Short mmCIF file of C-alpha atoms and ligand atoms in Angstrom, two decimals:
data_model
loop_
_atom_site.label_atom_id
_atom_site.label_comp_id
_atom_site.label_asym_id
_atom_site.label_seq_id
_atom_site.Cartn_x
_atom_site.Cartn_y
_atom_site.Cartn_z
CA MET A 1 341.36 186.40 105.29
CA VAL A 2 341.28 187.81 101.81
CA VAL A 3 342.78 191.04 100.54
CA GLY A 4 340.61 193.97 101.56
CA GLU A 5 339.38 192.48 104.82
CA ILE A 6 340.59 194.43 107.81
CA ALA A 7 341.67 192.60 110.95
CA GLU A 8 340.74 194.23 114.26
CA ALA A 9 343.74 194.74 116.53
CA VAL A 10 343.48 192.90 119.85
CA ASP A 11 345.90 193.28 122.74
CA LEU A 12 345.03 190.21 124.86
CA LEU A 13 342.74 187.66 123.23
CA VAL A 14 341.07 185.04 125.43
CA VAL A 15 339.28 182.14 123.73
CA GLY A 16 336.53 180.51 125.78
CA ALA A 17 334.50 182.16 128.55
CA GLY A 18 334.49 179.29 131.07
CA PRO A 19 336.11 179.57 134.52
CA GLY A 20 339.56 179.63 132.93
CA GLY A 21 338.75 182.14 130.20
CA TYR A 22 336.70 184.65 132.16
CA ALA A 23 339.17 184.59 135.07
CA ALA A 24 342.08 185.16 132.64
CA ALA A 25 340.16 188.02 131.03
CA LEU A 26 339.50 189.67 134.39
CA ARG A 27 343.10 189.23 135.58
CA GLY A 28 344.35 190.57 132.25
CA ALA A 29 342.15 193.66 132.65
CA GLN A 30 343.43 194.14 136.23
CA LEU A 31 346.93 194.13 134.78
CA GLY A 32 346.00 196.93 132.41
CA ARG A 33 345.55 194.84 129.28
CA ASP A 34 342.92 195.62 126.68
CA VAL A 35 341.07 192.29 126.65
CA THR A 36 338.82 190.66 124.07
CA LEU A 37 337.03 187.48 125.17
CA VAL A 38 335.59 185.24 122.46
CA ASP A 39 333.09 182.49 123.17
CA ARG A 40 331.13 180.37 120.77
CA ASP A 41 327.96 181.42 122.58
CA GLY A 42 328.95 185.04 123.09
CA GLU A 43 327.60 186.66 126.27
CA ASP A 44 325.44 183.56 126.83
CA GLY A 45 328.60 181.46 126.94
CA VAL A 46 329.99 183.31 129.94
CA GLY A 47 330.54 180.78 132.74
CA GLY A 48 331.35 177.93 130.34
CA VAL A 49 330.60 174.33 131.20
CA CYS A 50 331.03 174.84 134.92
CA LEU A 51 328.43 177.52 135.55
CA ARG A 52 326.02 176.60 132.77
CA VAL A 53 325.93 172.79 132.49
CA GLY A 54 328.47 171.37 134.96
CA CYS A 55 329.50 172.22 138.52
CA VAL A 56 326.64 174.55 139.37
CA PRO A 57 323.61 172.74 137.87
CA SER A 58 324.91 169.37 139.09
CA LYS A 59 325.38 170.63 142.64
CA ALA A 60 321.90 172.20 142.57
CA LEU A 61 320.44 168.82 141.52
CA ILE A 62 322.44 167.01 144.20
CA GLU A 63 321.17 169.50 146.80
CA LEU A 64 317.57 168.89 145.75
CA ALA A 65 318.02 165.11 145.83
CA ASP A 66 319.75 165.22 149.22
CA LEU A 67 317.10 167.44 150.70
CA ARG A 68 314.35 165.12 149.56
CA HIS A 69 316.18 162.01 150.68
CA ARG A 70 317.22 163.36 154.06
CA THR A 71 313.71 164.61 154.76
CA ALA A 72 312.28 161.21 153.88
CA ALA A 73 314.89 159.50 156.04
CA ALA A 74 314.32 161.80 159.02
CA THR A 75 311.15 160.15 160.34
CA GLY A 76 313.16 158.48 163.10
CA ALA A 77 314.81 161.82 163.92
CA GLY A 78 311.54 163.62 164.52
CA LEU A 79 310.07 164.56 161.13
CA THR A 80 306.88 162.86 160.10
CA GLY A 81 304.59 163.12 157.09
CA ALA A 82 304.79 162.14 153.44
CA ALA A 83 308.15 162.46 151.71
CA PRO A 84 308.14 165.49 149.38
CA ALA A 85 307.76 164.56 145.71
CA PRO A 86 310.40 165.81 143.27
CA ASP A 87 309.30 168.18 140.50
CA LEU A 88 312.13 168.46 137.99
CA ALA A 89 310.26 170.97 135.83
CA ALA A 90 310.23 173.31 138.83
CA PHE A 91 313.85 172.41 139.50
CA GLN A 92 314.79 173.52 135.97
CA ARG A 93 313.25 176.95 136.61
CA HIS A 94 315.10 177.15 139.94
CA ARG A 95 318.34 176.10 138.25
CA ALA A 96 317.89 178.74 135.53
CA VAL A 97 317.56 181.43 138.21
CA ILE A 98 320.77 180.27 139.94
CA VAL A 99 322.73 180.01 136.69
CA ASP A 100 321.45 183.37 135.40
CA ARG A 101 322.34 185.08 138.66
CA LEU A 102 325.88 183.67 138.67
CA THR A 103 326.61 184.14 134.97
CA GLY A 104 324.96 187.58 135.06
CA GLY A 105 327.32 188.47 137.89
CA VAL A 106 330.34 187.45 135.83
CA ARG A 107 329.05 189.35 132.78
CA GLY A 108 328.75 192.42 135.00
CA LEU A 109 332.33 191.97 136.25
CA LEU A 110 333.59 191.65 132.68
CA ARG A 111 331.71 194.77 131.63
CA GLY A 112 333.01 196.65 134.66
CA ALA A 113 336.56 195.61 133.79
CA GLY A 114 336.14 196.82 130.20
CA VAL A 115 336.45 193.34 128.67
CA ARG A 116 334.93 193.14 125.19
CA VAL A 117 332.94 189.90 124.65
CA ILE A 118 332.54 188.61 121.09
CA GLY A 119 330.31 185.70 120.05
CA GLY A 120 331.39 183.10 117.50
CA THR A 121 333.59 180.09 116.91
CA LEU A 122 337.23 181.06 116.75
CA ARG A 123 339.81 179.43 114.55
CA PHE A 124 343.44 180.48 114.22
CA THR A 125 344.56 181.43 110.72
CA ARG A 126 348.13 182.60 111.42
CA PRO A 127 350.48 182.77 114.41
CA ASP A 128 348.96 186.18 115.24
CA GLN A 129 345.55 186.07 113.58
CA ALA A 130 342.21 184.35 114.01
CA VAL A 131 338.78 184.35 112.43
CA VAL A 132 335.61 184.38 114.53
CA GLU A 133 332.52 182.98 112.85
CA PRO A 134 329.23 183.87 114.54
CA THR A 135 326.12 181.72 113.98
CA SER A 136 324.78 184.52 111.82
CA GLY A 137 326.46 187.48 110.22
CA PRO A 138 329.86 187.94 108.66
CA PRO A 139 333.12 186.57 110.14
CA ARG A 140 335.40 188.89 112.09
CA PHE A 141 339.14 188.84 111.79
CA LEU A 142 341.33 189.51 114.80
CA GLU A 143 345.03 190.28 114.90
CA PHE A 144 346.24 189.67 118.43
CA ARG A 145 349.35 190.32 120.45
CA ASP A 146 348.87 187.59 123.08
CA VAL A 147 346.34 184.78 123.37
CA VAL A 148 345.00 182.52 126.14
CA ILE A 149 343.39 179.30 124.90
CA ALA A 150 340.66 178.24 127.33
CA THR A 151 338.28 176.31 125.10
CA GLY A 152 337.55 173.62 127.68
CA SER A 153 336.25 170.14 126.96
CA ARG A 154 333.23 168.19 125.78
CA PRO A 155 331.84 164.74 126.64
CA VAL A 156 333.40 161.71 124.95
CA PRO A 157 330.66 159.84 123.05
CA LEU A 158 330.44 156.04 122.91
CA PRO A 159 330.22 154.75 119.33
CA ALA A 160 328.00 151.86 120.50
CA LEU A 161 325.46 154.28 121.95
CA HIS A 162 324.29 156.94 119.54
CA HIS A 163 323.71 160.19 121.45
CA ASP A 164 320.20 161.41 120.65
CA GLY A 165 319.59 163.65 123.67
CA VAL A 166 316.28 161.84 124.28
CA VAL A 167 317.14 158.34 125.44
CA VAL A 168 320.92 158.32 125.19
CA LEU A 169 322.06 161.37 127.09
CA ASP A 170 325.27 163.07 128.10
CA SER A 171 325.69 164.89 131.42
CA THR A 172 324.31 168.14 129.97
CA ASP A 173 321.08 166.41 128.88
CA ALA A 174 320.81 164.56 132.18
CA LEU A 175 321.00 167.81 134.12
CA ALA A 176 318.24 169.25 131.92
CA LEU A 177 315.72 166.43 132.61
CA ASP A 178 312.29 167.82 133.47
CA ALA A 179 310.90 164.55 134.84
CA VAL A 180 312.41 161.88 137.05
CA PRO A 181 312.88 158.71 134.97
CA ASP A 182 311.71 155.42 136.51
CA THR A 183 314.89 153.67 135.40
CA ALA A 184 318.30 154.89 134.27
CA ALA A 185 321.59 153.28 133.34
CA ILE A 186 324.74 155.31 133.80
CA VAL A 187 327.73 154.29 131.74
CA GLY A 188 330.93 155.25 133.54
CA ALA A 189 331.57 155.35 137.29
CA GLY A 190 333.85 158.39 137.35
CA TYR A 191 332.85 161.34 139.49
CA ILE A 192 330.22 162.66 137.07
CA GLY A 193 328.55 159.23 136.76
CA VAL A 194 328.58 158.62 140.51
CA GLU A 195 327.23 162.10 141.32
CA LEU A 196 324.40 161.85 138.77
CA GLY A 197 323.59 158.24 139.73
CA THR A 198 323.37 159.10 143.42
CA ALA A 199 321.17 162.14 142.79
CA LEU A 200 318.76 160.25 140.53
CA ALA A 201 318.55 157.35 143.00
CA LYS A 202 317.65 159.79 145.78
CA LEU A 203 314.97 161.30 143.55
CA GLY A 204 313.40 157.87 143.07
CA THR A 205 314.98 156.47 139.89
CA SER A 206 316.06 152.86 139.83
CA VAL A 207 319.72 153.33 138.82
CA THR A 208 322.29 150.93 137.39
CA ILE A 209 325.89 152.09 137.00
CA VAL A 210 327.91 150.23 134.37
CA GLU A 211 331.69 150.47 134.74
CA GLN A 212 334.32 148.83 132.58
CA GLY A 213 336.95 148.87 135.35
CA ASP A 214 336.86 146.85 138.52
CA ARG A 215 335.46 149.55 140.82
CA ILE A 216 333.79 152.95 141.00
CA LEU A 217 335.87 156.16 140.99
CA PRO A 218 338.91 154.46 139.47
CA THR A 219 341.12 157.56 139.59
CA LEU A 220 340.83 157.83 143.38
CA ASP A 221 342.49 155.74 146.05
CA ALA A 222 340.36 152.58 146.50
CA SER A 223 339.84 153.13 150.22
CA LEU A 224 338.23 156.54 149.57
CA ALA A 225 335.67 154.95 147.26
CA ARG A 226 334.62 152.16 149.67
CA PRO A 227 332.18 154.14 151.86
CA VAL A 228 330.56 155.48 148.68
CA SER A 229 330.17 151.95 147.25
CA ARG A 230 328.47 150.87 150.47
CA ARG A 231 326.13 153.86 150.35
CA LEU A 232 325.23 153.26 146.70
CA ALA A 233 324.22 149.72 147.66
CA GLU A 234 322.07 151.10 150.52
CA LEU A 235 320.41 153.46 148.06
CA GLY A 236 319.58 150.49 145.85
CA VAL A 237 321.98 151.48 143.05
CA ASP A 238 323.15 148.46 141.14
CA VAL A 239 326.84 148.81 140.25
CA LEU A 240 328.06 146.48 137.50
CA VAL A 241 331.86 146.44 137.35
CA GLY A 242 333.95 144.77 134.65
CA ALA A 243 330.97 145.52 132.43
CA THR A 244 330.83 147.03 128.95
CA ALA A 245 327.80 148.76 127.45
CA GLN A 246 327.19 147.33 123.99
CA ALA A 247 323.97 148.82 122.67
CA TYR A 248 320.54 150.14 123.54
CA ASP A 249 317.80 147.85 122.42
CA CYS A 250 314.06 147.62 123.20
CA GLY A 251 314.19 149.76 126.33
CA ALA A 252 317.27 148.09 127.75
CA LEU A 253 321.00 148.73 127.84
CA VAL A 254 322.76 145.62 126.61
CA VAL A 255 325.80 144.97 128.79
CA ASP A 256 328.56 142.40 128.57
CA GLN A 257 329.90 141.39 131.96
CA GLY A 258 332.50 138.66 131.60
CA ALA A 259 330.84 135.81 129.74
CA GLU A 260 327.38 137.08 130.65
CA ARG A 261 325.14 139.32 128.57
CA LEU A 262 322.68 141.39 130.61
CA ASP A 263 319.71 143.52 129.62
CA VAL A 264 319.55 146.49 131.99
CA LYS A 265 316.10 148.07 131.83
CA ALA A 266 316.65 151.80 131.28
CA GLU A 267 314.32 154.58 130.25
CA LYS A 268 317.39 156.81 129.98
CA VAL A 269 321.03 155.94 129.38
CA ILE A 270 323.51 158.54 130.59
CA VAL A 271 326.97 158.28 129.05
CA ALA A 272 329.63 159.68 131.39
CA VAL A 273 332.85 158.08 130.18
CA GLY A 274 335.09 161.12 130.22
CA ARG A 275 335.73 164.39 128.47
CA ARG A 276 337.95 165.43 125.58
CA PRO A 277 339.69 168.82 125.16
CA ASN A 278 338.28 171.22 122.56
CA THR A 279 341.53 171.58 120.64
CA ASP A 280 340.81 169.71 117.42
CA ASP A 281 339.04 172.43 115.39
CA LEU A 282 341.04 175.43 116.53
CA GLY A 283 343.47 175.63 113.61
CA LEU A 284 346.33 175.10 116.04
CA ASP A 285 348.72 174.19 113.21
CA ARG A 286 348.27 177.75 111.88
CA LEU A 287 349.12 179.07 115.33
CA GLY A 288 352.27 176.95 115.37
CA VAL A 289 351.09 174.75 118.24
CA THR A 290 351.04 170.95 118.24
CA PRO A 291 348.73 169.26 120.75
CA GLY A 292 350.16 166.44 122.85
CA PRO A 293 348.60 163.06 123.69
CA GLY A 294 344.81 163.16 124.00
CA GLY A 295 344.70 166.60 122.37
CA LEU A 296 346.02 168.32 125.51
CA LEU A 297 348.21 171.38 125.03
CA PRO A 298 351.71 171.09 126.49
CA VAL A 299 352.46 174.07 128.73
CA GLY A 300 355.32 175.18 130.93
CA PRO A 301 354.94 176.23 134.57
CA ASP A 302 353.97 179.70 133.29
CA ARG A 303 351.18 178.04 131.26
CA LEU A 304 352.79 179.20 128.01
CA VAL A 305 352.73 176.83 125.05
CA ARG A 306 355.11 179.14 123.27
CA PRO A 307 355.86 182.85 123.66
CA ARG A 308 352.60 184.88 123.50
CA VAL A 309 350.38 181.76 123.59
CA ALA A 310 349.04 180.38 126.87
CA ALA A 311 346.66 177.49 127.54
CA ILE A 312 344.66 176.81 130.70
CA GLY A 313 341.86 174.70 132.13
CA ASP A 314 340.55 171.51 130.58
CA VAL A 315 342.76 171.87 127.49
CA THR A 316 345.85 171.26 129.65
CA ALA A 317 346.99 168.21 131.59
CA GLY A 318 345.98 167.68 135.22
CA PRO A 319 342.58 167.37 136.83
CA ALA A 320 339.79 168.82 134.66
CA LEU A 321 338.37 170.97 137.44
CA ALA A 322 337.14 174.54 137.55
CA HIS A 323 339.40 175.64 140.41
CA LYS A 324 342.46 174.42 138.53
CA ALA A 325 341.34 176.53 135.55
CA TYR A 326 340.86 179.59 137.79
CA ALA A 327 344.30 179.18 139.32
CA GLU A 328 345.99 178.73 135.94
CA ALA A 329 344.13 181.75 134.54
CA GLY A 330 345.92 184.19 136.83
CA ILE A 331 349.29 182.65 136.05
CA ALA A 332 348.72 182.81 132.28
CA ALA A 333 347.52 186.43 132.33
CA GLU A 334 350.50 187.47 134.44
CA ALA A 335 353.05 185.53 132.38
CA LEU A 336 351.69 187.08 129.16
CA SER A 337 351.91 190.50 130.79
CA GLY A 338 355.60 190.22 131.55
CA ARG A 339 355.37 189.07 135.17
CA ARG A 340 357.22 186.13 136.65
CA ALA A 341 354.54 183.56 137.39
CA ALA A 342 354.41 179.79 137.78
CA PHE A 343 351.67 177.28 138.45
CA ASP A 344 353.28 175.21 141.14
CA PRO A 345 350.75 174.14 143.80
CA TYR A 346 351.67 171.53 146.40
CA GLY A 347 348.24 170.07 145.91
CA ILE A 348 345.09 170.57 143.86
CA PRO A 349 342.05 169.54 145.89
CA ALA A 350 339.54 167.23 144.24
CA VAL A 351 336.00 166.65 145.43
CA VAL A 352 333.37 164.09 144.55
CA PHE A 353 329.92 165.28 145.62
CA SER A 354 328.89 161.72 146.33
CA ASP A 355 327.26 160.36 149.47
CA PRO A 356 329.33 160.59 151.58
CA GLU A 357 331.37 163.30 149.92
CA ILE A 358 335.00 162.56 149.09
CA ALA A 359 337.59 165.31 149.21
CA THR A 360 341.27 164.80 148.79
CA VAL A 361 344.42 166.85 148.42
CA GLY A 362 348.09 165.97 148.28
CA LEU A 363 349.61 162.53 148.42
CA ALA A 364 347.89 159.27 149.30
CA ALA A 365 350.00 157.11 151.61
CA ASP A 366 350.94 154.67 148.80
CA GLN A 367 351.87 157.55 146.48
CA ALA A 368 354.10 159.08 149.15
CA ARG A 369 355.82 155.73 149.76
CA ALA A 370 356.28 155.25 146.01
CA GLU A 371 358.08 158.60 146.00
CA GLY A 372 360.46 157.20 148.60
CA LEU A 373 359.03 159.19 151.50
CA HIS A 374 358.86 157.75 155.00
CA VAL A 375 355.34 158.53 156.17
CA LYS A 376 353.01 158.22 159.12
CA ILE A 377 349.26 157.98 158.75
CA SER A 378 346.29 158.71 160.94
CA SER A 379 342.75 157.63 160.06
CA ILE A 380 339.79 158.49 162.28
CA PRO A 381 336.28 157.18 161.56
CA MET A 382 333.61 159.84 161.09
CA ALA A 383 331.48 157.89 163.58
CA ALA A 384 333.62 159.51 166.34
CA ASN A 385 332.50 163.01 165.28
CA GLY A 386 329.61 164.60 167.16
CA ARG A 387 328.48 166.86 164.31
CA ALA A 388 328.38 163.94 161.88
CA ALA A 389 326.08 162.17 164.34
CA THR A 390 323.71 165.16 164.52
CA ILE A 391 323.60 165.35 160.72
CA GLY A 392 322.86 161.63 160.62
CA SER A 393 325.87 160.94 158.37
CA PRO A 394 328.40 158.97 160.40
CA ALA A 395 329.95 157.12 157.40
CA GLY A 396 333.49 157.88 156.29
CA TYR A 397 336.73 158.98 157.86
CA ALA A 398 339.46 161.62 157.85
CA GLN A 399 342.97 160.58 157.02
CA LEU A 400 346.20 162.52 157.31
CA VAL A 401 349.46 161.55 155.68
CA ALA A 402 352.55 163.24 157.10
CA GLU A 403 356.28 162.96 156.70
CA ALA A 404 357.47 160.71 159.52
CA ASP A 405 360.51 162.78 160.56
CA THR A 406 359.13 166.31 160.36
CA GLY A 407 355.37 165.75 160.73
CA ALA A 408 354.86 167.95 157.63
CA LEU A 409 351.46 167.23 156.13
CA LEU A 410 351.64 165.61 152.70
CA GLY A 411 348.04 164.54 152.18
CA VAL A 412 344.60 165.20 153.64
CA HIS A 413 341.75 162.89 152.67
CA VAL A 414 338.22 163.16 153.96
CA VAL A 415 335.18 161.02 153.31
CA GLY A 416 332.11 162.34 155.06
CA PRO A 417 329.59 165.16 155.34
CA HIS A 418 330.87 168.55 154.16
CA ALA A 419 334.20 167.03 153.12
CA SER A 420 334.05 169.47 150.18
CA GLU A 421 334.29 172.40 152.61
CA LEU A 422 336.85 170.77 154.92
CA ILE A 423 339.39 170.15 152.22
CA ALA A 424 340.19 173.86 151.90
CA GLU A 425 341.75 173.71 155.37
CA GLY A 426 343.78 170.67 154.36
CA THR A 427 344.92 172.42 151.18
CA LEU A 428 345.95 175.53 153.11
CA ALA A 429 347.82 173.41 155.65
CA ILE A 430 349.78 171.66 152.90
CA GLU A 431 350.48 174.91 150.99
CA LEU A 432 351.79 176.56 154.17
CA GLY A 433 353.94 173.55 155.07
CA ALA A 434 351.96 172.94 158.27
CA THR A 435 352.69 169.93 160.46
CA ALA A 436 350.34 167.57 162.27
CA GLU A 437 351.33 169.46 165.43
CA ASP A 438 350.12 172.76 163.88
CA LEU A 439 346.77 171.20 163.04
CA ALA A 440 346.42 169.56 166.46
CA GLU A 441 347.17 172.83 168.24
CA THR A 442 344.73 174.87 166.14
CA ILE A 443 341.49 175.21 168.11
CA HIS A 444 338.58 174.07 165.95
CA PRO A 445 335.00 175.00 166.84
CA HIS A 446 332.76 172.32 168.33
CA PRO A 447 330.65 170.57 167.21
CA THR A 448 331.83 170.69 163.60
CA ILE A 449 333.04 168.23 161.02
CA ALA A 450 336.15 170.42 160.74
CA GLU A 451 337.31 169.42 164.22
CA HIS A 452 337.76 165.92 162.83
CA LEU A 453 340.96 167.13 161.19
CA GLU A 454 342.22 168.32 164.57
CA GLU A 455 341.27 164.94 166.03
CA ALA A 456 343.11 163.10 163.23
CA ALA A 457 346.19 165.25 163.89
CA ARG A 458 345.95 164.59 167.63
CA ALA A 459 345.68 160.87 166.91
CA MET A 460 348.78 161.06 164.76
CA LEU A 461 350.62 162.58 167.73
CA GLY A 462 349.28 159.88 170.07
CA ARG A 463 346.90 162.12 172.00
CA PRO A 464 343.36 161.75 170.60
CA ILE A 465 340.42 163.08 172.65
CA ASN A 466 337.25 161.77 171.04
CA SER A 467 338.48 158.62 169.36
CA ALA A 468 340.64 155.62 170.10
CA GLY A 469 343.21 156.98 167.64
C1 FAD B 501 328.46 167.50 134.98
C2 FAD B 501 329.74 168.18 135.36
C3 FAD B 501 329.97 168.48 136.69
C4 FAD B 501 331.16 169.10 137.07
N1 FAD B 501 331.36 169.39 138.38
C5 FAD B 501 332.49 170.02 138.75
C6 FAD B 501 332.71 170.36 140.12
O1 FAD B 501 331.87 170.09 140.98
N2 FAD B 501 333.85 171.01 140.44
C7 FAD B 501 334.80 171.32 139.50
O2 FAD B 501 335.82 171.91 139.85
N3 FAD B 501 334.62 171.00 138.20
C8 FAD B 501 333.49 170.36 137.80
N4 FAD B 501 333.31 170.07 136.48
C9 FAD B 501 334.39 170.37 135.53
C10 FAD B 501 334.38 171.86 135.13
O3 FAD B 501 333.12 172.19 134.60
C11 FAD B 501 335.49 172.12 134.12
O4 FAD B 501 336.72 171.67 134.61
C12 FAD B 501 335.58 173.61 133.81
O5 FAD B 501 334.37 174.11 133.28
C13 FAD B 501 336.71 173.85 132.80
O6 FAD B 501 336.80 175.22 132.57
P1 FAD B 501 337.46 175.78 131.22
O7 FAD B 501 337.52 177.24 131.39
O8 FAD B 501 338.70 175.03 130.92
O9 FAD B 501 336.45 175.40 130.04
P2 FAD B 501 334.88 175.34 129.84
O10 FAD B 501 334.13 175.60 131.08
O11 FAD B 501 334.63 174.06 129.13
O12 FAD B 501 334.59 176.55 128.86
C14 FAD B 501 335.11 176.57 127.57
C15 FAD B 501 334.36 177.61 126.75
O13 FAD B 501 335.02 177.71 125.50
C16 FAD B 501 334.05 177.89 124.47
N5 FAD B 501 334.66 177.44 123.21
C17 FAD B 501 335.11 176.18 122.92
N6 FAD B 501 335.66 176.17 121.69
C18 FAD B 501 335.56 177.42 121.20
C19 FAD B 501 335.94 178.05 119.97
N7 FAD B 501 336.56 177.38 118.99
N8 FAD B 501 335.66 179.37 119.80
C20 FAD B 501 335.03 180.08 120.78
N9 FAD B 501 334.66 179.53 121.96
C21 FAD B 501 334.92 178.23 122.16
C22 FAD B 501 332.86 177.06 124.92
O14 FAD B 501 331.66 177.56 124.36
C23 FAD B 501 332.92 177.24 126.45
O15 FAD B 501 332.05 178.27 126.89
C24 FAD B 501 332.12 169.45 136.07
C25 FAD B 501 331.89 169.15 134.72
C26 FAD B 501 330.72 168.54 134.37
C27 FAD B 501 330.47 168.23 132.92
#
């Protein structure tokens, strides 16, 4: 800022309009703050990665792929006729409608709450000032009282594979495909790689997943990933583990696997090797904030980095998930508004929208034991569930981990259809300090996948009904 330029006064500044940022802005407004929300893409940025190029588009693609695949696989269940052909150009129009409806809804909420949205890239210039540079037009200078940093994350590129958005893609490009490729190689078997690989395979692509580690979904307990590995094999997905992508050459991904060098034929290569927080170009030194390892911002339970500066969502440690960002947003807005607030959940649920779905919250048995807890475990195969049979998805299981003495639930882990919906009950149970007895005595509707949690709890107590326990 040079002499003569006037800084606009801002009460609560929120940087980034993803799930973290827009939720913090709304909560701030509810608390009576005068809120300014800045996003690189202005009003178009509302919804961030999640609504625009992440959670929502990926789940829409998975839905399409599932629908097609299940219809094609339902001949034996009473549906005959040709399998419907995918039309990704039509899907992109459908996706745009969904995304516009959701982001339009959030924009309306922000307007209704009196939140001012400014477009441009923000950089801090002083502990209480920032400059916002729009793609066109003059910069704006803001002098703020409090700030929430919610600038999210971006894909990590692989130096060996130059991202061109045509052949070498990131997840955003992959979700924007308007034709189903014949062949695709996915580099990275984390949740984004597995979700995209499964969807493309169900749409008819011949998929190879290349993973440097020794198995898919390396951040999850190995037993949770096993049913998904089996299903990927059934879908014809080739999973190369202990394999490193080296280059793209003449229509093939060159992969080193041990002493072997393989050429994996791939019309498209999708790099999904992780994400990095957007904290490097923010001028954080001017704000008086030093990022920690990996560029993450160190925060206290109140999500404050230092007085008057909060950070939430993918720029902070913990799972990079939208619902974590939402939850932190409320805490940050309250803490900056003088309320006592702490982010202290017993568990943050995590879901992989794979086939079957994986959903997990709380402690895995090994984790609990490593913490010195004496635990009991109950695992019931999904094959014992009537609803899973009617859906035609009997793979997977539900597992409960409880404290041996008290029966208090410590972990709920589900692999199977609608696991993503079921895990909310597990999360609530853990948050409320419920026991296996509480779960077993709660009447669940029949036939549902949800009653599998009741069955697992009954089995833990030695009185299963529909399984051997
Ligand atoms: C393919 C994919 C699928 C996913 N699926 C799921 C899922 O199923 N469930 C789930 O919970 N999570 C999912 N995620 C993760 C989820 O999208 C993120 O955890 C979530 O979006 C993080 O929210 P955020 O508010 O921290 O940041 P973001 O959503 O990343 O938003 C950050 C915003 O900040 C803006 N910004 C950045 N820097 C600046 C700057 N200097 N100035 C101004 N604006 C700036 C950006 O334009 C962006 O709009 C998925 C992610 C991907 C990529």
